[in-house]
PDB file of C-alpha atoms in Angstrom:
ATOM      1  CA  VAL A  18       0.000   0.000   0.000  1.00 94.00           C
ATOM      2  CA  GLN A  19       1.267   3.452  -0.910  1.00 96.00           C
ATOM      3  CA  LEU A  20      -0.148   6.622   0.625  1.00 97.00           C
ATOM      4  CA  GLN A  21       0.049  10.091  -0.893  1.00 96.00           C
ATOM      5  CA  ALA A  22      -0.910  12.875   1.481  1.00 95.00           C
ATOM      6  CA  SER A  23      -1.575  16.491   0.635  1.00 94.00           C
ATOM      7  CA  GLY A  24      -3.294  19.600   1.881  1.00 95.00           C
ATOM      8  CA  GLY A  25      -1.237  20.947   4.747  1.00 92.00           C
ATOM      9  CA  GLY A  26      -0.224  24.544   5.087  1.00 96.00           C
ATOM     10  CA  LEU A  27      -0.313  27.701   7.153  1.00 97.00           C
ATOM     11  CA  VAL A  28      -3.602  29.069   8.438  1.00 98.00           C
ATOM     12  CA  GLN A  29      -4.723  31.533  11.066  1.00 98.00           C
ATOM     13  CA  ALA A  30      -6.478  30.391  14.200  1.00 98.00           C
ATOM     14  CA  GLY A  31     -10.144  29.773  13.512  1.00 98.00           C
ATOM     15  CA  GLY A  32      -9.460  28.837   9.913  1.00 98.00           C
ATOM     16  CA  SER A  33      -9.879  25.566   8.064  1.00 98.00           C
ATOM     17  CA  LEU A  34      -7.782  23.113   6.113  1.00 98.00           C
ATOM     18  CA  ARG A  35      -8.520  19.823   4.420  1.00 98.00           C
ATOM     19  CA  LEU A  36      -6.002  17.022   4.269  1.00 98.00           C
ATOM     20  CA  SER A  37      -6.245  14.288   1.656  1.00 98.00           C
ATOM     21  CA  CYS A  38      -4.673  10.870   1.589  1.00 97.00           C
ATOM     22  CA  ALA A  39      -4.853   8.771  -1.552  1.00 97.00           C
ATOM     23  CA  ALA A  40      -4.095   5.078  -1.247  1.00 97.00           C
ATOM     24  CA  SER A  41      -2.834   2.865  -4.030  1.00 95.00           C
ATOM     25  CA  GLY A  42      -1.677  -0.696  -4.323  1.00 93.00           C
ATOM     26  CA  SER A  43      -3.390  -3.396  -2.269  1.00 90.00           C
ATOM     27  CA  THR A  44      -6.160  -1.122  -1.058  1.00 90.00           C
ATOM     28  CA  ARG A  45      -8.643  -3.973  -0.583  1.00 91.00           C
ATOM     29  CA  SER A  46      -6.573  -5.167   2.363  1.00 91.00           C
ATOM     30  CA  ILE A  47      -6.970  -1.899   4.277  1.00 93.00           C
ATOM     31  CA  ASP A  48      -8.986  -2.241   7.503  1.00 93.00           C
ATOM     32  CA  VAL A  49      -8.631   1.270   8.870  1.00 96.00           C
ATOM     33  CA  MET A  50      -7.305   4.561   7.558  1.00 96.00           C
ATOM     34  CA  GLY A  51      -6.544   7.518   9.702  1.00 96.00           C
ATOM     35  CA  TRP A  52      -4.542  10.574  10.533  1.00 98.00           C
ATOM     36  CA  TYR A  53      -1.945  10.970  13.236  1.00 98.00           C
ATOM     37  CA  ARG A  54       0.045  14.003  14.258  1.00 98.00           C
ATOM     38  CA  GLN A  55       3.265  14.764  16.021  1.00 98.00           C
ATOM     39  CA  ALA A  56       4.159  18.105  17.529  1.00 95.00           C
ATOM     40  CA  PRO A  57       7.803  18.984  18.298  1.00 90.00           C
ATOM     41  CA  GLY A  58       9.019  17.109  21.334  1.00 93.00           C
ATOM     42  CA  LYS A  59       5.861  15.058  21.616  1.00 96.00           C
ATOM     43  CA  GLN A  60       4.814  11.565  20.638  1.00 97.00           C
ATOM     44  CA  ARG A  61       2.761  10.742  17.583  1.00 97.00           C
ATOM     45  CA  ASP A  62      -0.932  10.615  18.482  1.00 97.00           C
ATOM     46  CA  MET A  63      -4.043   9.491  16.689  1.00 98.00           C
ATOM     47  CA  VAL A  64      -6.219  12.334  15.444  1.00 98.00           C
ATOM     48  CA  ALA A  65      -8.997  10.508  13.604  1.00 98.00           C
ATOM     49  CA  ARG A  66      -9.566   7.194  11.908  1.00 97.00           C
ATOM     50  CA  ILE A  67     -12.231   5.499   9.857  1.00 97.00           C
ATOM     51  CA  SER A  68     -12.708   1.796   9.363  1.00 95.00           C
ATOM     52  CA  SER A  69     -13.628   0.036   6.158  1.00 89.00           C
ATOM     53  CA  ALA A  70     -17.053  -0.624   7.704  1.00 87.00           C
ATOM     54  CA  GLY A  71     -17.569   3.061   8.378  1.00 87.00           C
ATOM     55  CA  PRO A  72     -17.187   3.764  12.124  1.00 95.00           C
ATOM     56  CA  THR A  73     -14.969   6.675  13.079  1.00 96.00           C
ATOM     57  CA  ASN A  74     -12.869   7.581  16.085  1.00 97.00           C
ATOM     58  CA  TYR A  75     -11.559  10.986  17.091  1.00 98.00           C
ATOM     59  CA  ALA A  76      -9.135  12.283  19.640  1.00 98.00           C
ATOM     60  CA  ASP A  77     -10.980  14.227  22.338  1.00 98.00           C
ATOM     61  CA  SER A  78      -9.055  17.361  21.427  1.00 97.00           C
ATOM     62  CA  VAL A  79     -10.519  17.486  17.910  1.00 98.00           C
ATOM     63  CA  LYS A  80     -14.064  16.236  18.438  1.00 98.00           C
ATOM     64  CA  GLY A  81     -16.569  18.644  16.993  1.00 97.00           C
ATOM     65  CA  ARG A  82     -13.935  20.415  14.915  1.00 98.00           C
ATOM     66  CA  PHE A  83     -12.443  17.728  12.666  1.00 98.00           C
ATOM     67  CA  THR A  84     -14.275  15.321  10.385  1.00 98.00           C
ATOM     68  CA  ILE A  85     -12.792  12.288   8.701  1.00 98.00           C
ATOM     69  CA  SER A  86     -14.441  10.899   5.598  1.00 96.00           C
ATOM     70  CA  ARG A  87     -13.575   8.720   2.680  1.00 93.00           C
ATOM     71  CA  ASP A  88     -14.285   8.315  -0.999  1.00 93.00           C
ATOM     72  CA  ASP A  89     -14.025   4.606  -1.770  1.00 89.00           C
ATOM     73  CA  ALA A  90     -14.154   5.196  -5.511  1.00 92.00           C
ATOM     74  CA  LYS A  91     -10.985   7.267  -5.232  1.00 93.00           C
ATOM     75  CA  ASN A  92      -9.401   5.263  -2.389  1.00 93.00           C
ATOM     76  CA  THR A  93      -8.993   8.577  -0.636  1.00 95.00           C
ATOM     77  CA  VAL A  94      -9.521   9.660   2.946  1.00 96.00           C
ATOM     78  CA  TYR A  95     -10.060  13.280   3.906  1.00 97.00           C
ATOM     79  CA  LEU A  96      -9.623  15.162   7.141  1.00 98.00           C
ATOM     80  CA  GLN A  97     -11.625  18.361   7.265  1.00 98.00           C
ATOM     81  CA  MET A  98     -10.199  20.554   9.997  1.00 98.00           C
ATOM     82  CA  ASN A  99     -12.286  23.514  11.143  1.00 98.00           C
ATOM     83  CA  SER A 100     -11.855  26.011  13.954  1.00 98.00           C
ATOM     84  CA  LEU A 101      -8.151  25.331  13.956  1.00 98.00           C
ATOM     85  CA  LYS A 102      -6.151  26.247  17.035  1.00 98.00           C
ATOM     86  CA  PRO A 103      -2.437  26.925  17.474  1.00 97.00           C
ATOM     87  CA  GLU A 104      -2.190  23.668  19.410  1.00 96.00           C
ATOM     88  CA  ASP A 105      -3.195  21.805  16.247  1.00 98.00           C
ATOM     89  CA  THR A 106       0.183  22.752  14.809  1.00 97.00           C
ATOM     90  CA  ALA A 107       2.048  19.557  14.047  1.00 98.00           C
ATOM     91  CA  VAL A 108       3.297  17.243  11.366  1.00 98.00           C
ATOM     92  CA  TYR A 109       0.391  15.132  10.195  1.00 98.00           C
ATOM     93  CA  TYR A 110       0.712  11.592   8.875  1.00 97.00           C
ATOM     94  CA  CYS A 111      -1.757   9.461   6.990  1.00 97.00           C
ATOM     95  CA  ASN A 112      -1.948   5.846   8.103  1.00 97.00           C
ATOM     96  CA  ALA A 113      -3.389   2.681   6.614  1.00 96.00           C
ATOM     97  CA  ARG A 114      -3.757  -0.435   8.682  1.00 95.00           C
ATOM     98  CA  VAL A 115      -3.836  -3.851   7.070  1.00 94.00           C
ATOM     99  CA  PRO A 116      -3.683  -7.253   8.769  1.00 93.00           C
ATOM    100  CA  PHE A 117      -0.310  -7.498  10.535  1.00 93.00           C
ATOM    101  CA  ASN A 118       1.061  -4.244   9.128  1.00 94.00           C
ATOM    102  CA  ASN A 119       0.836  -0.466   9.060  1.00 94.00           C
ATOM    103  CA  TYR A 120       1.667   1.945   6.278  1.00 96.00           C
ATOM    104  CA  TRP A 121       2.476   5.637   6.584  1.00 97.00           C
ATOM    105  CA  GLY A 122       2.283   8.488   4.152  1.00 96.00           C
ATOM    106  CA  GLN A 123       4.792  11.322   3.977  1.00 95.00           C
ATOM    107  CA  GLU A 124       4.801  14.246   6.376  1.00 94.00           C
ATOM    108  CA  THR A 125       2.266  17.014   5.933  1.00 96.00           C
ATOM    109  CA  GLN A 126       2.936  20.147   7.957  1.00 97.00           C
ATOM    110  CA  VAL A 127       0.001  22.024   9.466  1.00 98.00           C
ATOM    111  CA  THR A 128       0.806  25.343  11.108  1.00 98.00           C
ATOM    112  CA  VAL A 129      -1.836  27.417  12.857  1.00 98.00           C
ATOM    113  CA  SER A 130      -0.853  30.953  13.755  1.00 97.00           C
ATOM    114  CA  SER A 131      -2.433  32.821  16.639  1.00 93.00           C
TER     115      SER A 131
END
């Protein structure tokens, strides 16, 4: 599985961004796709994820502000981020989980200025 992420950037607090992650390769084996983030000096944490059956999970810090969705026809997962806060600043990573393995996309920087 290969993951191509896009959509990061610089935005002011209160603004919005949408991240995209396009999967290719053995996409039928993907159980869950999601987004993680890592701020400087901190561990990588789950932000949101969506399973192949549809259920979603969100970190408490983004509930009500972020929405994860997917377009199965395009093998793409989106993360709509609204009401962004400076503490959302981090490197974001797309993730795809398959049986017995995980795949990661490249870094996508999100910077929220106050």
